[in-house]
CSV table of C-alpha atoms in Angstrom, one decimal:
chain,number,residue,atom,x,y,z
A,357,MET,CA,-0.3,-0.1,0.1
A,358,ALA,CA,1.6,3.1,-0.7
A,359,ARG,CA,2.0,5.6,1.6
A,360,HIS,CA,1.9,9.4,1.7
A,361,PHE,CA,4.8,12.2,2.7
A,362,THR,CA,5.1,15.8,2.7
A,363,HIS,CA,8.9,16.8,2.1
A,364,TYR,CA,10.0,20.6,3.3
A,365,TRP,CA,11.4,23.1,0.4
A,366,THR,CA,12.5,26.0,2.1
A,367,THR,CA,11.4,29.6,1.1
A,368,ALA,CA,14.8,30.1,-0.4
A,369,THR,CA,14.5,27.0,-2.6
A,370,CYS,CA,11.1,28.5,-3.5
A,371,ASP,CA,12.4,31.7,-4.4
A,372,PHE,CA,15.0,30.4,-6.5
A,373,GLN,CA,12.4,28.1,-8.4
A,374,PHE,CA,10.0,30.7,-9.2
A,375,SER,CA,12.6,33.2,-10.4
A,376,GLU,CA,14.0,31.0,-12.7
A,377,GLY,CA,10.3,30.3,-14.4
A,378,TYR,CA,9.8,27.1,-12.9
A,379,THR,CA,6.1,28.1,-12.0
A,380,GLY,CA,3.7,25.0,-13.8
A,381,GLN,CA,6.2,23.2,-14.4
A,382,PRO,CA,5.9,19.3,-13.3
A,383,PHE,CA,6.9,18.5,-9.8
A,384,HIS,CA,9.3,15.2,-11.0
A,385,HIS,CA,12.3,16.1,-8.7
A,386,THR,CA,13.2,16.6,-4.5
A,387,ALA,CA,16.1,15.8,-3.2
A,388,GLY,CA,17.8,15.4,0.8
A,389,ASN,CA,18.9,12.7,3.2
A,390,GLY,CA,16.6,10.9,4.7
A,391,PHE,CA,14.4,9.3,2.3
A,392,THR,CA,15.8,5.7,2.8
A,393,LYS,CA,15.8,6.3,6.4
A,394,LYS,CA,11.7,7.1,6.6
A,395,GLY,CA,11.2,3.9,4.3
A,396,ILE,CA,10.4,6.1,1.1
A,397,SER,CA,9.7,3.3,-1.7
A,398,LEU,CA,8.1,3.3,-5.5
A,399,GLY,CA,4.7,4.3,-6.0
A,400,ASP,CA,4.7,6.5,-2.4
A,401,HIS,CA,3.3,9.6,-3.1
A,402,VAL,CA,5.1,12.7,-2.3
A,403,TYR,CA,3.7,16.6,-1.2
A,404,ALA,CA,6.4,19.2,-1.5
A,405,VAL,CA,5.5,22.3,1.1
A,406,ASN,CA,6.6,25.1,2.8
A,407,VAL,CA,5.7,27.2,5.0
A,408,MET,CA,5.6,31.4,4.4
A,409,SER,CA,4.2,34.2,6.5
A,410,GLY,CA,2.5,31.5,8.8
A,411,GLY,CA,1.0,30.1,6.1
A,412,MET,CA,0.8,26.6,4.6
A,413,PHE,CA,1.6,26.3,0.5
A,414,LEU,CA,1.7,23.2,-1.2
A,415,ILE,CA,3.6,23.6,-3.8
A,416,GLY,CA,3.2,20.0,-5.8
A,417,LYS,CA,2.7,16.1,-5.7
A,418,MET,CA,4.1,13.2,-7.4
A,419,GLU,CA,4.7,9.3,-6.9
A,420,VAL,CA,7.8,7.9,-6.4
A,421,GLY,CA,9.1,6.3,-9.7
A,422,GLN,CA,12.9,6.3,-8.9
A,423,VAL,CA,14.8,6.5,-5.7
A,424,VAL,CA,18.2,7.5,-6.4
A,425,THR,CA,20.8,7.0,-3.5
A,426,SER,CA,23.6,9.0,-4.9
A,427,PHE,CA,24.3,12.4,-6.2
A,428,GLU,CA,26.6,11.1,-8.9
A,429,ASP,CA,23.7,9.2,-10.1
A,430,ALA,CA,21.1,12.0,-9.9
A,431,MET,CA,23.8,14.1,-12.0
A,432,GLU,CA,23.7,11.2,-14.6
A,433,LEU,CA,19.9,10.8,-14.8
A,434,LEU,CA,18.7,15.1,-14.1
A,435,GLY,CA,22.0,16.5,-15.6
A,436,GLU,CA,24.7,18.3,-13.4
A,437,ASP,CA,22.3,21.2,-12.3
A,438,ILE,CA,20.1,19.9,-10.0
A,439,TRP,CA,20.5,20.0,-5.7
A,440,GLU,CA,23.6,18.6,-4.2
A,441,ALA,CA,22.3,15.8,-2.0
A,442,PRO,CA,23.1,12.1,-1.1
A,443,GLN,CA,19.4,10.9,-2.2
A,444,HIS,CA,17.3,12.2,-4.9
A,445,LEU,CA,13.9,11.3,-5.6
A,446,ILE,CA,12.1,11.4,-8.9
A,447,GLY,CA,8.7,10.8,-10.0
A,448,LYS,CA,6.5,8.6,-11.9
A,449,GLU,CA,5.9,10.0,-15.8
A,450,GLY,CA,2.3,11.5,-15.6
A,451,THR,CA,1.9,11.7,-12.1
A,452,GLU,CA,3.4,15.2,-11.2
A,453,THR,CA,0.8,18.0,-10.8
A,454,PRO,CA,2.2,21.4,-11.7
A,455,MET,CA,4.6,23.2,-9.1
A,456,TYR,CA,3.0,26.0,-7.8
A,457,PHE,CA,4.6,28.7,-5.3
A,458,THR,CA,1.5,30.6,-4.0
A,459,ARG,CA,-0.9,27.8,-3.7
A,460,GLN,CA,-2.3,28.2,0.1
A,461,VAL,CA,-3.7,25.4,2.0
A,462,PRO,CA,-7.1,26.6,3.6
A,463,TRP,CA,-7.1,26.8,7.3
A,464,ASP,CA,-9.7,24.2,7.7
A,465,ILE,CA,-7.8,21.8,5.9
A,466,VAL,CA,-4.8,22.6,7.5
A,467,ARG,CA,-6.2,22.1,11.0
A,468,GLN,CA,-7.4,18.3,9.7
A,469,LEU,CA,-4.5,17.1,8.7
A,470,ARG,CA,-2.4,14.3,10.6
A,471,PHE,CA,0.9,13.1,10.4
A,472,ILE,CA,1.8,9.6,11.3
A,473,ASP,CA,4.3,9.3,14.6
A,474,PRO,CA,6.9,7.2,15.2
A,475,GLU,CA,5.0,4.8,17.5
A,476,GLY,CA,2.3,4.7,14.4
A,477,GLY,CA,0.0,7.3,16.3
A,478,GLU,CA,-1.4,10.4,14.9
A,479,LYS,CA,-0.3,13.6,15.7
A,480,GLU,CA,-1.4,17.2,14.4
A,481,LEU,CA,0.5,20.2,13.3
A,482,LYS,CA,1.9,22.7,15.5
A,483,PHE,CA,0.6,26.0,15.6
A,484,LEU,CA,1.9,29.2,16.8
A,485,THR,CA,-1.2,31.0,16.6
A,486,ASP,CA,-4.7,29.9,15.6
A,487,GLU,CA,-3.4,31.0,11.8
A,488,ASN,CA,0.1,31.2,12.1
A,489,LEU,CA,2.0,27.5,11.8
A,490,ASP,CA,4.8,26.9,13.6
A,491,ARG,CA,7.5,26.3,10.3
A,492,GLN,CA,9.4,23.4,12.0
A,493,THR,CA,6.2,21.3,12.1
A,494,LEU,CA,6.8,20.4,8.9
A,495,ARG,CA,10.5,20.3,8.6
A,496,GLY,CA,12.0,17.9,7.1
A,497,MET,CA,9.9,14.7,5.3
A,498,ARG,CA,6.8,13.7,7.6
A,499,GLU,CA,4.5,10.9,7.0
A,500,LEU,CA,0.6,11.5,6.4
A,501,THR,CA,-2.3,9.6,7.6
A,502,ALA,CA,-4.4,8.1,4.2
A,503,ALA,CA,-7.1,10.4,5.0
A,504,SER,CA,-5.0,13.9,5.4
A,505,ALA,CA,-3.7,12.9,1.7
A,506,GLY,CA,-6.9,12.9,0.9
A,507,LEU,CA,-7.6,16.4,1.9
A,508,LEU,CA,-4.6,17.2,0.0
A,509,ASP,CA,-5.6,15.3,-2.8
A,510,ALA,CA,-8.7,17.1,-3.3
A,511,PHE,CA,-7.1,20.5,-3.0
A,512,LEU,CA,-4.9,19.7,-5.6
A,513,ALA,CA,-7.4,19.0,-8.0
A,514,GLN,CA,-9.5,22.6,-7.8
A,515,PRO,CA,-8.2,25.0,-10.3
A,516,PHE,CA,-5.4,27.3,-9.6
A,517,ASP,CA,-3.8,30.4,-11.0
A,518,GLU,CA,-0.4,31.9,-9.6
A,519,VAL,CA,-0.3,35.3,-8.2
A,520,GLU,CA,2.2,37.4,-7.6
A,521,TYR,CA,4.7,35.7,-5.5
A,522,LEU,CA,5.8,37.2,-1.8
A,523,GLU,CA,8.9,37.1,-0.1
A,524,ASP,CA,9.3,35.2,3.6
A,525,ASP,CA,9.0,38.3,5.5
A,526,GLU,CA,5.6,40.1,3.3
A,527,GLU,CA,2.1,39.2,4.4
A,528,TYR,CA,-0.5,38.3,2.3
A,529,ASP,CA,-2.9,39.9,4.5
A,530,ASP,CA,-3.5,43.8,4.5
A,531,ASP,CA,-2.7,45.1,7.9
A,532,ASP,CA,-5.0,48.0,8.6
A,533,ASP,CA,-2.7,49.1,11.8
A,534,GLU,CA,0.4,51.1,10.0
A,535,ASP,CA,1.6,52.4,12.8
A,536,GLU,CA,1.9,49.0,14.7
A,537,ASP,CA,5.5,48.0,14.6
A,538,GLU,CA,6.2,44.4,13.6
A,539,ASP,CA,7.7,42.3,16.5
A,540,GLU,CA,11.1,41.2,16.4
A,541,ASP,CA,11.4,37.0,15.8
A,542,PRO,CA,12.3,35.9,19.5
A,543,LYS,CA,14.2,33.5,18.2
A,544,ASP,CA,16.8,36.0,16.4
A,545,ILE,CA,20.1,36.6,18.2
A,546,PRO,CA,21.3,40.4,18.5
A,547,GLU,CA,23.4,41.5,16.5
A,548,ALA,CA,26.2,42.0,18.8
A,549,GLU,CA,25.6,38.6,20.6
A,550,GLN,CA,26.3,37.1,16.7
A,551,GLU,CA,29.6,38.7,16.7
A,552,LYS,CA,30.4,37.5,20.2
A,553,ILE,CA,29.5,33.9,18.8
A,554,VAL,CA,31.9,34.7,15.8
A,555,ALA,CA,34.9,35.7,18.0
A,556,GLN,CA,34.7,33.0,20.6
A,557,PHE,CA,35.6,30.7,17.4
A,558,ALA,CA,38.3,33.4,15.8
A,559,ASP,CA,41.2,31.8,17.3
A,560,ALA,CA,41.5,28.8,14.8
A,561,GLU,CA,44.5,27.0,16.3
A,562,HIS,CA,42.7,27.1,19.9
A,563,ASN,CA,39.4,26.0,18.4
A,564,ALA,CA,41.1,23.0,16.7
A,565,GLU,CA,42.3,21.6,20.1
A,566,VAL,CA,39.0,22.6,21.5
A,567,GLU,CA,37.1,20.6,19.0
A,568,ARG,CA,39.7,17.8,19.3
A,569,THR,CA,39.4,17.5,23.2
A,570,ALA,CA,35.6,17.3,22.4
A,571,VAL,CA,35.3,14.4,20.1
A,572,ASP,CA,37.8,12.4,21.9
A,573,LEU,CA,35.4,13.4,25.5
A,574,VAL,CA,32.3,12.3,23.2
A,575,THR,CA,33.7,9.3,22.0
A,576,LYS,CA,35.1,8.0,25.2
A,577,SER,CA,31.9,8.8,26.7
A,578,PHE,CA,29.6,6.8,24.1
A,579,GLU,CA,32.0,4.0,24.4
A,580,SER,CA,32.2,3.4,28.0
A,581,GLU,CA,28.2,3.3,27.4
A,582,GLY,CA,28.9,0.3,25.4
A,583,TRP,CA,28.2,2.0,21.8
A,584,SER,CA,30.2,1.5,18.9
A,585,VAL,CA,31.8,4.9,17.5
A,586,VAL,CA,33.1,5.3,13.9
A,587,SER,CA,34.3,9.1,13.0
A,588,ARG,CA,33.2,10.5,10.1
A,589,GLU,CA,34.4,13.7,10.2
A,590,GLN,CA,36.9,13.0,7.3
A,591,ASP,CA,33.2,12.6,4.9
A,592,ARG,CA,32.2,15.7,5.6
A,593,CYS,CA,28.8,14.1,5.9
A,594,GLY,CA,27.2,16.5,8.0
A,595,TYR,CA,28.5,15.1,11.5
A,596,ASP,CA,31.1,13.7,13.0
A,597,LEU,CA,30.3,10.4,14.7
A,598,HIS,CA,28.6,7.2,13.7
A,599,CYS,CA,27.3,5.8,16.9
A,600,THR,CA,25.2,2.2,17.1
A,601,ARG,CA,24.6,0.1,20.0
A,602,GLU,CA,22.3,-3.2,19.3
A,603,ASP,CA,20.1,-1.7,16.8
A,604,ALA,CA,20.3,1.3,18.0
A,605,GLU,CA,22.0,4.5,16.1
A,606,TYR,CA,22.7,7.8,16.3
A,607,HIS,CA,24.5,10.7,13.7
A,608,VAL,CA,26.3,12.8,16.3
A,609,GLU,CA,27.7,16.6,15.7
A,610,VAL,CA,30.6,17.7,18.3
A,611,LYS,CA,31.2,20.9,19.2
A,612,GLY,CA,33.1,22.0,21.7
A,613,THR,CA,33.6,25.2,23.7
A,614,SER,CA,36.3,26.5,26.3
A,615,GLY,CA,33.7,28.4,28.2
A,616,GLU,CA,30.5,27.7,30.2
A,617,ASP,CA,27.9,29.2,27.6
A,618,VAL,CA,26.5,26.8,25.3
A,619,ARG,CA,27.0,28.6,22.5
A,620,PHE,CA,28.5,27.0,18.8
A,621,ILE,CA,28.0,27.7,15.0
A,622,MET,CA,26.6,25.1,12.4
A,623,THR,CA,27.3,25.1,8.7
A,624,GLU,CA,24.5,24.7,6.4
A,625,LYS,CA,25.1,21.2,5.7
A,626,GLU,CA,25.3,20.0,9.5
A,627,PHE,CA,22.2,21.5,10.2
A,628,SER,CA,20.6,20.5,6.8
A,629,THR,CA,21.7,17.2,7.6
A,630,ALA,CA,19.7,17.9,11.6
A,631,MET,CA,16.9,18.6,10.3
A,632,ASP,CA,16.4,15.7,7.8
A,633,ASP,CA,18.2,12.8,10.3
A,634,ASP,CA,16.1,11.2,12.9
A,635,ASP,CA,19.2,9.6,14.2
A,636,TYR,CA,21.0,13.2,14.6
A,637,LEU,CA,22.3,14.3,17.7
A,638,VAL,CA,24.4,17.3,18.5
A,639,CYS,CA,26.8,16.9,21.8
A,640,VAL,CA,28.1,20.2,23.5
A,641,VAL,CA,30.9,20.4,25.5
A,642,THR,CA,31.5,23.3,27.5
A,643,GLU,CA,34.9,23.9,29.6
A,644,ALA,CA,36.2,21.6,27.2
A,645,LEU,CA,40.0,21.9,28.1
A,646,SER,CA,39.1,22.2,31.9
A,647,GLU,CA,39.3,19.7,34.5
A,648,GLU,CA,35.9,19.0,34.5
A,649,PRO,CA,34.2,19.5,31.0
A,650,VAL,CA,30.6,19.1,30.8
A,651,ILE,CA,28.8,17.3,27.6
A,652,THR,CA,24.7,18.2,26.9
A,653,MET,CA,23.4,16.5,24.3
A,654,TYR,CA,20.7,18.1,22.0
A,655,ASP,CA,18.1,16.3,19.1
A,656,ALA,CA,17.0,18.4,15.9
A,657,ASP,CA,13.6,19.4,18.0
A,658,ASP,CA,15.8,20.6,20.7
A,659,LEU,CA,18.1,23.1,18.4
A,660,LEU,CA,14.5,24.6,17.5
A,661,GLU,CA,13.0,25.0,20.8
A,662,GLU,CA,15.5,25.5,23.4
A,663,PHE,CA,18.0,27.9,21.6
A,664,ARG,CA,18.0,31.4,19.7
A,665,TYR,CA,19.5,31.0,16.3
A,666,GLN,CA,20.3,33.3,13.4
A,667,PRO,CA,21.5,31.4,9.9
A,668,LEU,CA,24.7,33.5,10.0
A,669,ARG,CA,26.6,30.2,9.6
A,670,TRP,CA,23.4,28.6,12.0
A,671,ALA,CA,24.9,30.2,14.6
A,672,PHE,CA,23.0,28.4,18.2
A,673,MET,CA,22.7,30.4,21.8
A,674,LEU,CA,20.8,28.7,24.7
A,675,ASP,CA,17.8,30.2,25.5
A,676,GLU,CA,17.7,30.5,29.1
A,677,ASP,CA,14.7,32.8,29.8
C-alpha cells in the first residue's frame, strides 16, 4: 500500500524556483538526506510544501518512480544542474502535478491534517497562533495519514492560477494598523551577540584544540556506555561520529567551547543534515579544556525549541530566559 509524505522546501528554494520560471512545470524531482531512512519506496506519494507568513503552501505532488541514492547517479539521470544531496526522488512520468509557489492550503484543511508519529499514532501540526503555523512542524519529511493525503489531493484537484509571489517576510493579509511595529522574531540572536559567537571561534588554533578534545571526550563517553563509535569527520557528511549499539544508532555532531556558555556555529551542511536526520544528535562540550568538562546532548527539535538561532552560519545560543 502506498504511503504519503510531505517534504519541506525552504523559502529560499521556492524563491529560486520561482525566479527561474519553474511555475507550472511538473514536480518531478526532490532531493534530501533521509528518504531511505523514512522507508520511501516506489509508488509512494510525496507532497512538496513550504510555510510562509505562517501559512502552509502546497507546491506539488508526485508518485515516486525512482529512488536514487547517490548524487553522481542523480546527475546522470537529471543533468548537472540539480541540488547537491545524497538522495533524490524522481517522479513517475504522468503522475507529477504542476508546481505553484503561492498555492496556500485553506486553514480548514490544515487543521485536519495528521501525521503518523514514530509509535504509529497520529499527530497534529503545531501552531504558534490560530492562523500561524510553526514552520518547524513541517521540516524535513513527515508521513501523512491516508485521510490527510486525501484532503490534499482534493485541494490539488481544484483549478489554481498563480499570483504574485511574496518573499517570506511579507504578509498576504493587509494590515490596517500602519503604526504597529513588526515584532522581532524572539528566536533571533541580537547582532552584538552574533559577533560574540563569531569571536569565540576566531582563534583557529585554539578552536581546533577545543574541538579535538571535545570529540575525544564524546567518543569515550559513548564507548563507556557500550556504543561502537566510528569517526565520520573526514567524510564531511554533516556529523562527526557514527554511534551504534545493537539496533540503535546516532549520528553525532560534536561542538566544543572553552567557556561555560552553550554557544556554537553549525555549517549549512550540518544544519540541513540535522533537519532531515531522525538519528541526529548535537553533543556540546562546555569548558572542554578544563578539568571538569560538561557534555550536553540535543536533538534537532531541541535546537529549534531550546535555542535562539540565526543563519549566520547557523549560530546557536541556549535560550535560558
